[in-house]
Coordinates of C-alpha atoms and ligand atoms in Angstrom, one line a residue:
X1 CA 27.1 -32.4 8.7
X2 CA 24.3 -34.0 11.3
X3 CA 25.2 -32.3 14.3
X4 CA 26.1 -28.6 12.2
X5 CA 23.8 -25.4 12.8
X6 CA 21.3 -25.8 10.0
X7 CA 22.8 -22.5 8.0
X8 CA 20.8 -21.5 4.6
X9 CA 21.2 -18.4 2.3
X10 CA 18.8 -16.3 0.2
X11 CA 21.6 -15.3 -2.9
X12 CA 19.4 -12.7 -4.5
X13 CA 21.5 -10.8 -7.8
X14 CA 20.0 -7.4 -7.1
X15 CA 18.5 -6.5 -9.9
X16 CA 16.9 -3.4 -9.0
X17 CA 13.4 -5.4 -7.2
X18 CA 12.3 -8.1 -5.3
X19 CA 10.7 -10.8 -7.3
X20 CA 8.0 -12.9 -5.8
X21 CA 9.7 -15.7 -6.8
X22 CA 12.7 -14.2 -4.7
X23 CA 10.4 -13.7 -2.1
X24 CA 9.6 -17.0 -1.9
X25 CA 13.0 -18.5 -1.7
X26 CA 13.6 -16.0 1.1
X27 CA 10.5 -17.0 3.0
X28 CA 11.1 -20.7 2.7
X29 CA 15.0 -20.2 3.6
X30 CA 13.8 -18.1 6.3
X31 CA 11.6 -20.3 7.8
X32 CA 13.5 -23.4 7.3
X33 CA 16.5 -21.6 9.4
X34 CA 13.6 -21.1 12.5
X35 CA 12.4 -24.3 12.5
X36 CA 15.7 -26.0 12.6
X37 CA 17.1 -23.5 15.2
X38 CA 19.5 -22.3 12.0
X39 CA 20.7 -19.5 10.5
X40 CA 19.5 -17.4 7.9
X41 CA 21.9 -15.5 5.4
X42 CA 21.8 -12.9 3.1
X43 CA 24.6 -12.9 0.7
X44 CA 24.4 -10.2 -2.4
X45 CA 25.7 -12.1 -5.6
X46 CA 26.2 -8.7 -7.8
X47 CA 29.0 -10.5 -10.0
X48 CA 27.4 -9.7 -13.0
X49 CA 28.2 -6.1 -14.2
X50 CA 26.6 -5.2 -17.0
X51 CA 23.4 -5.9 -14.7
X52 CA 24.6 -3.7 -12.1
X53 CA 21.7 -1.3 -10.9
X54 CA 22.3 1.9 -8.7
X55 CA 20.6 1.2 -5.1
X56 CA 19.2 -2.3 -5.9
X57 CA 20.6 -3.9 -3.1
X58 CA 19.4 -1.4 -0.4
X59 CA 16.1 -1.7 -2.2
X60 CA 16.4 -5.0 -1.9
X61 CA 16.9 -5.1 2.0
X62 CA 14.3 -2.5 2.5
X63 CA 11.7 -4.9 0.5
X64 CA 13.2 -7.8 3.2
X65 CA 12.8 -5.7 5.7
X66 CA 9.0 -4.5 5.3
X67 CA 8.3 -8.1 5.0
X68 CA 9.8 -8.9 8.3
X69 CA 12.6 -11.4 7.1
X70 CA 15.3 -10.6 9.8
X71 CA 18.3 -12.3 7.8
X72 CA 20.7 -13.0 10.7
X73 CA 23.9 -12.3 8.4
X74 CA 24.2 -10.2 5.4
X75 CA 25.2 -6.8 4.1
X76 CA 25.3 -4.4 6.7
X77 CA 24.5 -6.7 9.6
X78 CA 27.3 -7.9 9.2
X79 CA 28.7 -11.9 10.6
X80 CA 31.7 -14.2 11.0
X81 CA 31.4 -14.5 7.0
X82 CA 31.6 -11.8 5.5
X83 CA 32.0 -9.9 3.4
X84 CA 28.5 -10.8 2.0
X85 CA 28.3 -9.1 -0.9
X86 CA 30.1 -11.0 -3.7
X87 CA 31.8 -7.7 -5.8
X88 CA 33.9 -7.4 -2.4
X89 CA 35.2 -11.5 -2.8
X90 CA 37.0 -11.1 -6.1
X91 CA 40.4 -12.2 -4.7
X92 CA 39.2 -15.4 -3.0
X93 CA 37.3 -16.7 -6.4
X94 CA 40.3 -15.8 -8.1
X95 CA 42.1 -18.0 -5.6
X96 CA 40.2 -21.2 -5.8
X97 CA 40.2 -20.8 -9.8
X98 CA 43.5 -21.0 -9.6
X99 CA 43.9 -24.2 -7.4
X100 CA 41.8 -25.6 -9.9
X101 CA 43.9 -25.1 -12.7
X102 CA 47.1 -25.9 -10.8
X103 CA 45.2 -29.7 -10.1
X104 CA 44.0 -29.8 -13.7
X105 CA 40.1 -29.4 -13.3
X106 CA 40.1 -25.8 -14.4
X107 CA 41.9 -24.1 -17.6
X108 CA 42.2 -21.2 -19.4
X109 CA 40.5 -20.6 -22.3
X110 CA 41.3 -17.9 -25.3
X111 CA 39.1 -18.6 -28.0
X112 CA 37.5 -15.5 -29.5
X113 CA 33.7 -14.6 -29.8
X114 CA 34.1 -15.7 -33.4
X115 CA 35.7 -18.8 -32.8
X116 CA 33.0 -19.7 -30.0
X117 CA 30.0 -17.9 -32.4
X118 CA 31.1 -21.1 -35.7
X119 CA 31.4 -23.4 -33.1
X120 CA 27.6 -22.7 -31.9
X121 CA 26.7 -22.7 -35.5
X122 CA 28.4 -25.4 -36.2
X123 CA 26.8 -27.7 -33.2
X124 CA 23.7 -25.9 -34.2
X125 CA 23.8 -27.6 -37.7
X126 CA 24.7 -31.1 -36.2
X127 CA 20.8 -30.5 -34.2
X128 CA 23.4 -31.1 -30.8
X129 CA 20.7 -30.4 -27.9
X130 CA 22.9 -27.8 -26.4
X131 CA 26.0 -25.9 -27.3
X132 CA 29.2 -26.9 -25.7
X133 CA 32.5 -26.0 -25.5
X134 CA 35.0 -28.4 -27.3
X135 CA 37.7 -28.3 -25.0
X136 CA 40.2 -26.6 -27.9
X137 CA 42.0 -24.3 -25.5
X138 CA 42.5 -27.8 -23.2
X139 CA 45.5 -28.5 -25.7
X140 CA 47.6 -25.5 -25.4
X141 CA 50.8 -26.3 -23.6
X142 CA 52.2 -24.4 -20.7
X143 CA 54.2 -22.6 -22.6
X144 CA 51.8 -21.4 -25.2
X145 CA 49.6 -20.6 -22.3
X146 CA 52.1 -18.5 -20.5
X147 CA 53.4 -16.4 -23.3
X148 CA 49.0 -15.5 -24.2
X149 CA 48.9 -14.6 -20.7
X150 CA 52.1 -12.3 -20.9
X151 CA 50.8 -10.8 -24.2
X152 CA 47.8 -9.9 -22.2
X153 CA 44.9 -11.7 -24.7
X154 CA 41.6 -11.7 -23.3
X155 CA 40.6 -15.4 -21.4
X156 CA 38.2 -16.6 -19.1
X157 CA 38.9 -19.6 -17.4
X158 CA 37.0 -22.6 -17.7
X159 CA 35.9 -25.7 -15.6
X160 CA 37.1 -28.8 -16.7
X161 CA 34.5 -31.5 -16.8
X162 CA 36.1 -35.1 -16.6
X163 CA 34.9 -37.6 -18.3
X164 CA 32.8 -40.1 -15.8
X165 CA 29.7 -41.4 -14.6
X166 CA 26.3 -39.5 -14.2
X167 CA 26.4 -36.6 -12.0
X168 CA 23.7 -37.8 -9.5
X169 CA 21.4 -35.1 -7.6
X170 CA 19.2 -36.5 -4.1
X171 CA 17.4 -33.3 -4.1
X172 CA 14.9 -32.8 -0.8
X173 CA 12.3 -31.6 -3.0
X174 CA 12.3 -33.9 -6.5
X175 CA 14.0 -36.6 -5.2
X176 CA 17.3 -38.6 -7.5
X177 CA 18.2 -36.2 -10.6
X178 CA 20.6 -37.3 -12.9
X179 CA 22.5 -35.9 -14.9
X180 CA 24.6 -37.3 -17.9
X181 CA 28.1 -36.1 -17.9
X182 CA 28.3 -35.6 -21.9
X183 CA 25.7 -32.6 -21.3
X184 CA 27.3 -31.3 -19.1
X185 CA 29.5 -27.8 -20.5
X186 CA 33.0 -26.5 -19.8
X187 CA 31.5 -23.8 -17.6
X188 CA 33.2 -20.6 -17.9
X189 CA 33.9 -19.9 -14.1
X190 CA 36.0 -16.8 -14.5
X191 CA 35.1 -14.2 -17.4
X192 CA 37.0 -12.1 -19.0
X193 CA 36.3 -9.1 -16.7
X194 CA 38.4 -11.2 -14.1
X195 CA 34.8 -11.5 -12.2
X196 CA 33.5 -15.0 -11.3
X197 CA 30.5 -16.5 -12.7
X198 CA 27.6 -17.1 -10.6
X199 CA 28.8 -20.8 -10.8
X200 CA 31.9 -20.2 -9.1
X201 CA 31.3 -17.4 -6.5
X202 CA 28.2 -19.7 -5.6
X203 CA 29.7 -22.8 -5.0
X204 CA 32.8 -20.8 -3.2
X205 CA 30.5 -18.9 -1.0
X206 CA 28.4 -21.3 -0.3
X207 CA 31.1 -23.5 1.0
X208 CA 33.0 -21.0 3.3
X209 CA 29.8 -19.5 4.3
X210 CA 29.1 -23.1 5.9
X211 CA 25.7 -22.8 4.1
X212 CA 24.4 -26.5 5.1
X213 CA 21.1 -26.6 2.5
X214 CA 20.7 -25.0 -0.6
X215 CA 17.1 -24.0 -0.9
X216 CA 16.3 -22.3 -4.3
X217 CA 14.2 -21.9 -7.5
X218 CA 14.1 -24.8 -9.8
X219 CA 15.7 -22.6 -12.9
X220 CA 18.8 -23.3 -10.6
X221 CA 18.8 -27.3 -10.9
X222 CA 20.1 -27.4 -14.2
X223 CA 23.1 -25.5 -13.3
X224 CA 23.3 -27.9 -9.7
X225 CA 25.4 -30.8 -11.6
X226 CA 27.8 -28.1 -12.2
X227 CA 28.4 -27.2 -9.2
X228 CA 28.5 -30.7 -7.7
X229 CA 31.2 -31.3 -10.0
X230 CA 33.0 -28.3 -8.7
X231 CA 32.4 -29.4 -5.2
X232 CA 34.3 -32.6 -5.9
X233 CA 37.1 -30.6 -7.9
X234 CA 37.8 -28.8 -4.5
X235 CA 37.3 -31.6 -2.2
X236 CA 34.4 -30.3 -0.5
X237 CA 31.7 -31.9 1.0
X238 CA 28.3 -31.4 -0.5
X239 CA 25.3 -29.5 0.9
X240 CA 21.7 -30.3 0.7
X241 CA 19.7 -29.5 -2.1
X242 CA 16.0 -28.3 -2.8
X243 CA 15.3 -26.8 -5.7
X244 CA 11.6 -24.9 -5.4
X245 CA 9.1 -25.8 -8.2
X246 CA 8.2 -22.9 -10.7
X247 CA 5.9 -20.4 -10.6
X248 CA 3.4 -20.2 -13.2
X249 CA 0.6 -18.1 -14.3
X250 CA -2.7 -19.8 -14.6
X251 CA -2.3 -20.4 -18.1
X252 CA 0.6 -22.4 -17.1
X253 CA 3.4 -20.5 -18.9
X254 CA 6.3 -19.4 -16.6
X255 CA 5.3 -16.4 -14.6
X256 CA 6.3 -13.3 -16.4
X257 CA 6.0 -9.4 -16.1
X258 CA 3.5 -9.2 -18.7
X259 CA 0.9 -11.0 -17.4
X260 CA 1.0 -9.1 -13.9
X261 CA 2.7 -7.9 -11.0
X262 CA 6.4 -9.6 -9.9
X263 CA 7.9 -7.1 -7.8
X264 CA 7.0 -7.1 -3.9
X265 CA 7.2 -3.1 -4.3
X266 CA 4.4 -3.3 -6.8
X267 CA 1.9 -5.7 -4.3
X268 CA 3.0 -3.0 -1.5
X269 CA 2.4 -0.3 -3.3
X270 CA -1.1 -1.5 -4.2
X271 CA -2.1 -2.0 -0.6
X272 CA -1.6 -5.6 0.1
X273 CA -0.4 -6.3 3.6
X274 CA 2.4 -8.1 4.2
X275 CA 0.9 -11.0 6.3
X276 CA -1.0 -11.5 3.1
X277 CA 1.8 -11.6 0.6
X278 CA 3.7 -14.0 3.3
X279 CA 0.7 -16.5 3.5
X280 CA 0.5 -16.0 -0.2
X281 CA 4.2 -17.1 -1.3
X282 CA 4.0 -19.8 1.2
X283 CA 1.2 -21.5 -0.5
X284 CA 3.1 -21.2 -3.9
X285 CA 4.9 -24.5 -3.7
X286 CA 3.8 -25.8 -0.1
X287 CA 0.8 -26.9 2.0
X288 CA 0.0 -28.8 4.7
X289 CA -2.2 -31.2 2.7
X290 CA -5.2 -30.0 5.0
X291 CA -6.9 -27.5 2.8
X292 CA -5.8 -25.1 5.6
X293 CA -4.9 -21.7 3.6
X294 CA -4.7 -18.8 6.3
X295 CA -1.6 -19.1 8.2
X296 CA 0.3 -16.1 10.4
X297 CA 3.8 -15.9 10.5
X298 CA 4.4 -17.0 13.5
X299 CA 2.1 -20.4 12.4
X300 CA 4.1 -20.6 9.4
X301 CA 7.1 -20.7 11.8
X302 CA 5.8 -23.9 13.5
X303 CA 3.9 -25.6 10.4
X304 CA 6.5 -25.4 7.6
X305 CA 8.5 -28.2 6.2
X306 CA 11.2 -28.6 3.2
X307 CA 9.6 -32.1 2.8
X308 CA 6.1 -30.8 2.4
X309 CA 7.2 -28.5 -0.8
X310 CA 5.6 -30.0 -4.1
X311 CA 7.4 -30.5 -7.0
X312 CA 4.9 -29.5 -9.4
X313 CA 4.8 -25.8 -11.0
X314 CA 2.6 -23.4 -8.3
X315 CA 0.0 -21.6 -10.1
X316 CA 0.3 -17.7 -8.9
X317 CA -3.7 -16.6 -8.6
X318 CA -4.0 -13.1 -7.4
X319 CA -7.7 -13.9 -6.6
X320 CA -6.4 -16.1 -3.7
X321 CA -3.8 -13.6 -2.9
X322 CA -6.8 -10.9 -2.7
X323 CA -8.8 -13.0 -0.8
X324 CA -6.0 -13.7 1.8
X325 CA -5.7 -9.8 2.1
X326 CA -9.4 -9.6 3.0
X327 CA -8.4 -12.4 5.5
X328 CA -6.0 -11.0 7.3
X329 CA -7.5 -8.0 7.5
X330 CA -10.4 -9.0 9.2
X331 CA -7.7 -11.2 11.4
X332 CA -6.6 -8.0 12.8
X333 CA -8.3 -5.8 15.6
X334 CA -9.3 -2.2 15.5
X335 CA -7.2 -0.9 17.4
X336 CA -4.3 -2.4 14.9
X337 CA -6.3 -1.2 11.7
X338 CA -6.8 2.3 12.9
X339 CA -3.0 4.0 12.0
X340 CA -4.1 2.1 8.4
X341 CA -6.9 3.9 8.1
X342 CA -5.6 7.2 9.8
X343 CA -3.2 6.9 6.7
X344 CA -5.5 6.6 4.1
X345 CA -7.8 9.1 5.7
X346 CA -4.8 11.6 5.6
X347 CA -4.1 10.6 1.7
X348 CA -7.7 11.3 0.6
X349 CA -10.2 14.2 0.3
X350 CA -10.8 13.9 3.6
X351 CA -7.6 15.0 5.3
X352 CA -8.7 17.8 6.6
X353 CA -10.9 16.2 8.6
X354 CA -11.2 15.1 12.0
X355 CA -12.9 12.3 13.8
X356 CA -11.9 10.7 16.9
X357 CA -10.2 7.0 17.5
X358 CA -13.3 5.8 19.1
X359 CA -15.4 6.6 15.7
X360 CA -12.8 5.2 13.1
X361 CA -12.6 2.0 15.6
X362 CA -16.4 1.8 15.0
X363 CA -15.8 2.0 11.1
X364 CA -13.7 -0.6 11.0
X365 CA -15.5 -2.8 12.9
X366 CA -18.4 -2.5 10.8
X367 CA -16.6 -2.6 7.2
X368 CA -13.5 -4.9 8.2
X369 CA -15.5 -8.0 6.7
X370 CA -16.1 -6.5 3.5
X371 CA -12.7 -5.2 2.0
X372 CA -10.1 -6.3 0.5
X373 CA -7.9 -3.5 0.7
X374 CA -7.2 -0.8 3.5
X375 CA -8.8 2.0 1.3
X376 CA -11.8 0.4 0.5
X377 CA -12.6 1.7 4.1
X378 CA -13.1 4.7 2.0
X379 CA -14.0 3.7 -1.1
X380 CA -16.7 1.2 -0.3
X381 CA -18.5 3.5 2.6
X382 CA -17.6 7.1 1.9
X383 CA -20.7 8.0 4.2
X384 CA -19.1 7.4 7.5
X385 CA -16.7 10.8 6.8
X386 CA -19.2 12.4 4.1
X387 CA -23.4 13.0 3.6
X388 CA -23.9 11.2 0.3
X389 CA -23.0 13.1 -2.6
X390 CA -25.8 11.1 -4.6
X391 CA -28.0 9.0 -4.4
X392 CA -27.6 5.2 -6.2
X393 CA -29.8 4.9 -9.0
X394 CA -30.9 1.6 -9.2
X395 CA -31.6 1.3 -5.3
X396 CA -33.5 4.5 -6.0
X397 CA -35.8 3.4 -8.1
X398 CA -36.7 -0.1 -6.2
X399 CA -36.9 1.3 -2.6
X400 CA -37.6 4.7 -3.0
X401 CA -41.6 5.0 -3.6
X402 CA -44.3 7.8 -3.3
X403 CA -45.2 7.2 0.1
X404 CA -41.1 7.1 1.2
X405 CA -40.9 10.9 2.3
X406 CA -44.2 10.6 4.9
X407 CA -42.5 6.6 5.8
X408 CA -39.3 9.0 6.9
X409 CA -40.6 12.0 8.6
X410 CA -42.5 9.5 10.8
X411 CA -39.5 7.9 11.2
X412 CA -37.3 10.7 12.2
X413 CA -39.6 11.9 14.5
X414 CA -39.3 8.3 16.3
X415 CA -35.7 8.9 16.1
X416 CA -35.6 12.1 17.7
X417 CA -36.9 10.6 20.7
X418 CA -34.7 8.5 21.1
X419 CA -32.5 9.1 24.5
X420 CA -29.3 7.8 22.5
X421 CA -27.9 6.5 19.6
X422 CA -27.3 2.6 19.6
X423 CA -28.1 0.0 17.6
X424 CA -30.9 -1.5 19.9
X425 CA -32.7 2.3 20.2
X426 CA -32.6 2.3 16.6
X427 CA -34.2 -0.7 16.2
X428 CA -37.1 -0.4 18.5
X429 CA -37.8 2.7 16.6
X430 CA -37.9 1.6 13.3
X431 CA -39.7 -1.5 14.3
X432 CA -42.2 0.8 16.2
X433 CA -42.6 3.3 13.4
X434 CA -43.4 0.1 10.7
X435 CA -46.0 -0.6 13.2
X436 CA -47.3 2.9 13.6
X437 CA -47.9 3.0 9.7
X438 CA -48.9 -1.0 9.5
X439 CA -46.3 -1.1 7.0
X440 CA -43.2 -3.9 6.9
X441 CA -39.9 -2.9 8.2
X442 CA -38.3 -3.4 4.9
X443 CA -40.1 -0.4 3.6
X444 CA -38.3 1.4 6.3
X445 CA -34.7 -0.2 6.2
X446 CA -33.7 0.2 2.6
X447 CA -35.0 3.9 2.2
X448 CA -33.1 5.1 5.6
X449 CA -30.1 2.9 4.5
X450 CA -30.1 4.8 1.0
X451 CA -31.0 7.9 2.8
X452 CA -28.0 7.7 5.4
X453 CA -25.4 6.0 3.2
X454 CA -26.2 6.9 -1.1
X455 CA -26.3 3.3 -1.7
X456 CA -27.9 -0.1 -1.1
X457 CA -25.0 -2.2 0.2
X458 CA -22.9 -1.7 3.8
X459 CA -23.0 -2.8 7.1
X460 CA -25.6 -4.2 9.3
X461 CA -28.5 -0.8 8.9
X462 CA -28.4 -0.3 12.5
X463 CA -24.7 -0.5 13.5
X464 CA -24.6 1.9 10.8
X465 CA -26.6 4.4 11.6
X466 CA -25.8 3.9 15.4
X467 CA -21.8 4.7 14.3
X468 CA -23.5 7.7 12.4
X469 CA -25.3 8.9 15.0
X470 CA -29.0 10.2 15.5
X471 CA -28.8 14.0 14.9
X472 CA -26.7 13.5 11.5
X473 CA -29.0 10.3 10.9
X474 CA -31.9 13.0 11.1
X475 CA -30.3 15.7 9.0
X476 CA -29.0 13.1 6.4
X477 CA -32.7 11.7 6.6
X478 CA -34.2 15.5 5.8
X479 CA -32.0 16.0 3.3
X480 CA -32.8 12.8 1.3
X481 CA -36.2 14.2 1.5
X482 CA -35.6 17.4 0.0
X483 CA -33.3 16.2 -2.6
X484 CA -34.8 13.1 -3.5
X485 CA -37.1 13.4 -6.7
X486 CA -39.4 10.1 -7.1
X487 CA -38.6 8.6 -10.6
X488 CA -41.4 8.2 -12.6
X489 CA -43.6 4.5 -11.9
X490 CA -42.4 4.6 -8.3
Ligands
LIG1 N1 22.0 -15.4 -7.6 C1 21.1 -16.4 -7.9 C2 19.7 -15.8 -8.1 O1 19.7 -14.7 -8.5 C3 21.1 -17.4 -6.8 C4 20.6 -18.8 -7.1 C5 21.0 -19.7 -5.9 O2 20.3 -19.5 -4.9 O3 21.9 -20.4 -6.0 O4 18.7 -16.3 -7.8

């Protein structure tokens, strides 16, 4: 296999979302596919019926899509391997179940849901670890077998485990896993819907689909000596294996829809960027062992490796994921933010609104340090598209004192001189007004920041009232004065 095209596979069963933990495998297939020069696959394995969901897998896609993973073969795309989705493969699983039985390694089995139900109960009573078939059906002759067929009872066809040594696994990620061979269950392979199990179809695919490492979750491993077992039943040389260590809430438990988020719909639809959510899932079961955390795509292109993946469970901490938002955020320029917050602007109150590029680039230059999310550009400073509607309590009653209204008419009257509004002009003025009154410039800054923006917290006070401009800086600055009663002890 050394000189093959590295060729992996995401295998997602569609069930209606992409799970992060899906989103992971993806990224890491994905990435281990650039950085070998190899090729990345997208196979749909939708064998399971009773799970079937309307429109998962173009949901599915889409979700790949936003996140940029270009899959070079798949559903739709198309490639030299298709058909990729596994509903349309029925005849060749039924095929390779049938070679199996014809060399003895597979048979068919038609016990009935009782039978199988006292047989569990049974094994449950003798404390067995975990249920397994007892090979009854393996004594039917060929005759008996043929006539159940021709009567048309109900079967699924079963692999037949030999006896034999320990099914051995050299797995990239957790090294030698072994496997005892007495644990190991006559896996149903082909049900009695005539559809394959995910054991079969897997394996099958996987091998005509040259798929050259199998990079998955580790919920997968204990089904791996299975499939080994079926490799060597059809003469096939093995792939690679890494299996991808859990994900876990930070209480430790296995990561589960009650304790937050798992679709990559639900982190899109609540504003997290996609670089963010890439960087994020990278980090869930990977690092560079440098306490580097920000990485772009394109550096996770060049800095990934299947050897570097832990094997211990990767904590999901949506504090980390909100900071790497902020990050990349502040990563991008202006110019890039701007259709972001055109969008948002166009969502909110404000829609009817105009202002130009020039003043929304401003904005976001000020405020791109201090959110998290692309509509706290409008939730955290409201003032750069509105006057305050109010006027924050708390900062009112610290800054706001009796001698603040005369502090501000001087200092608007500075302002109006002013040729132009920039953040230097500002300055002088303020600074010259302090001195004017033989007062400290603090008395000044807080009061025209609450006076300008309703509240105590924002950018830098002169970037912001330079972005805001003089003549509205004046009017807000009037208007405080009028509105603004002093509380009581100020
Ligand atoms: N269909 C399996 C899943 O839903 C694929 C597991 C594998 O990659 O082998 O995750």
């Amino acid at each position: 296999m050394i000189n093959e095209t590295p060729r992996v596979r995401f295998a997602p069963s569609p069930t209606g979302y992409l799970h992060v933990g899906g989103l992971r495998t993806a990224l890491y297939n994905y990435l281990f596919a650039k950085i070998n020069n190899g090729k990345f696959i997208l196979r749909i394995e939708d064998t399971d019926r009773n799970r079937f969901v309307e429109g998962a897998v173009e949901n599915l896609i889409d979700t790949l899509n936003w996140v940029g993973l270009e899959f070079d073969e798949g559903p739709k795309t198309g490639g030299d391997f298709g058909p990729y989705l596994q509903s349309e493969r029925l005849d060749i699983y039924k095929n390779y179940a049938n070679q199996l039985i014809t060399d003895g390694k597979a048979y068919h089995c038609f016990c009935s849901q009782e039978r199988l139900q006292n047989l569990r109960e049974e094994q449950q009573k003798q404390k067995l670890p975990q249920m397994k078939y007892d090979k009854h059906c393996l004594n039917l002759s060929k005759e008996e077998i043929r006539q159940k067929l021709d009567a048309g009872e109900n079967y699924v066809v079963r692999l037949n485990v030999q006896p034999g040594i320990k099914v051995i696994i050299s797995d990239i990620v957790r090294g030698r896993v072994e496997f005892d061979r007495d644990t190991i269950d006559d896996q149903v392979l082909i049900k009695s819907d005539g559809y394959p199990t995910y054991h079969l179809a897997n394996v099958v695919d996987d091998h005509l689909m040259k798929i050259t490492h199998v990079i998955r979750g580790e919920e997968w491993l204990s089904s791996t000596p299975k499939h080994i077992l079926l490799y060597q039943y059809l003469n096939w040389e093995l792939p690679e294996f890494a299996h991808l260590p859990l994900l876990l809430n930070p209480d430790r438990s296995k990561l589960s829809k009650r304790q937050g988020d798992v679709a990559v719909e639900d982190y899109q639809s609540k504003g997290y960027l996609k670089e963010a959510l890439i960087n994020f899932v990278a980090l869930l079961g990977w690092s560079t062992g440098d306490n580097k955390e920000f990485y772009t795509i394109e550096e996770l292109k060049t800095n990934f490796s299947i050897e570097r993946v832990h094997k211990s469970g990767a904590i999901f901490n949506i504090d980390k994921l909100n900071w790497l938002n902020s990050e990349h955020i502040k990563n991008k320029t202006a110019e890039e933010i701007l259709p972001e917050l055109k969008n948002e602007l166009s969502n909110s109150k404000f829609n009817e609104m105009r202002f130009s590029d020039d003043y929304l680039k401003q904005v976001i230059d000020s405020m791109k340090e201090r959110v998290i999310f692309y509509n706290e550009f409008l939730t955290k400073s409201p003032y750069f598209f509105e006057r305050p509607q109010q006027y924050d309590e708390e900062v009112l009653k610290k800054r706001w004192k009796e001698d603040t209204p005369d502090h501000m008419k001087n200092l608007a009257e500075n302002f109006e001189k002013m040729e132009e509004s920039s953040h230097d002009n500002f300055e002088a003025a303020l600074r010259k007004t302090a001195e004017e009154l033989e007062i400290g410039a603090g008395k000044l800054i807080h009061p025209v920041r609450l006076a300008v923006s309703g509240i105590g917290v924002g950018p830098g006070v002169f970037d912001l009232l330079a972005i805001i401009g003089k003549d509205e800086v004046i009017e807000r600055i009037n208007i405080a004065i009028n509105k603004i009663t002093i509380p009581s002890g100020n």
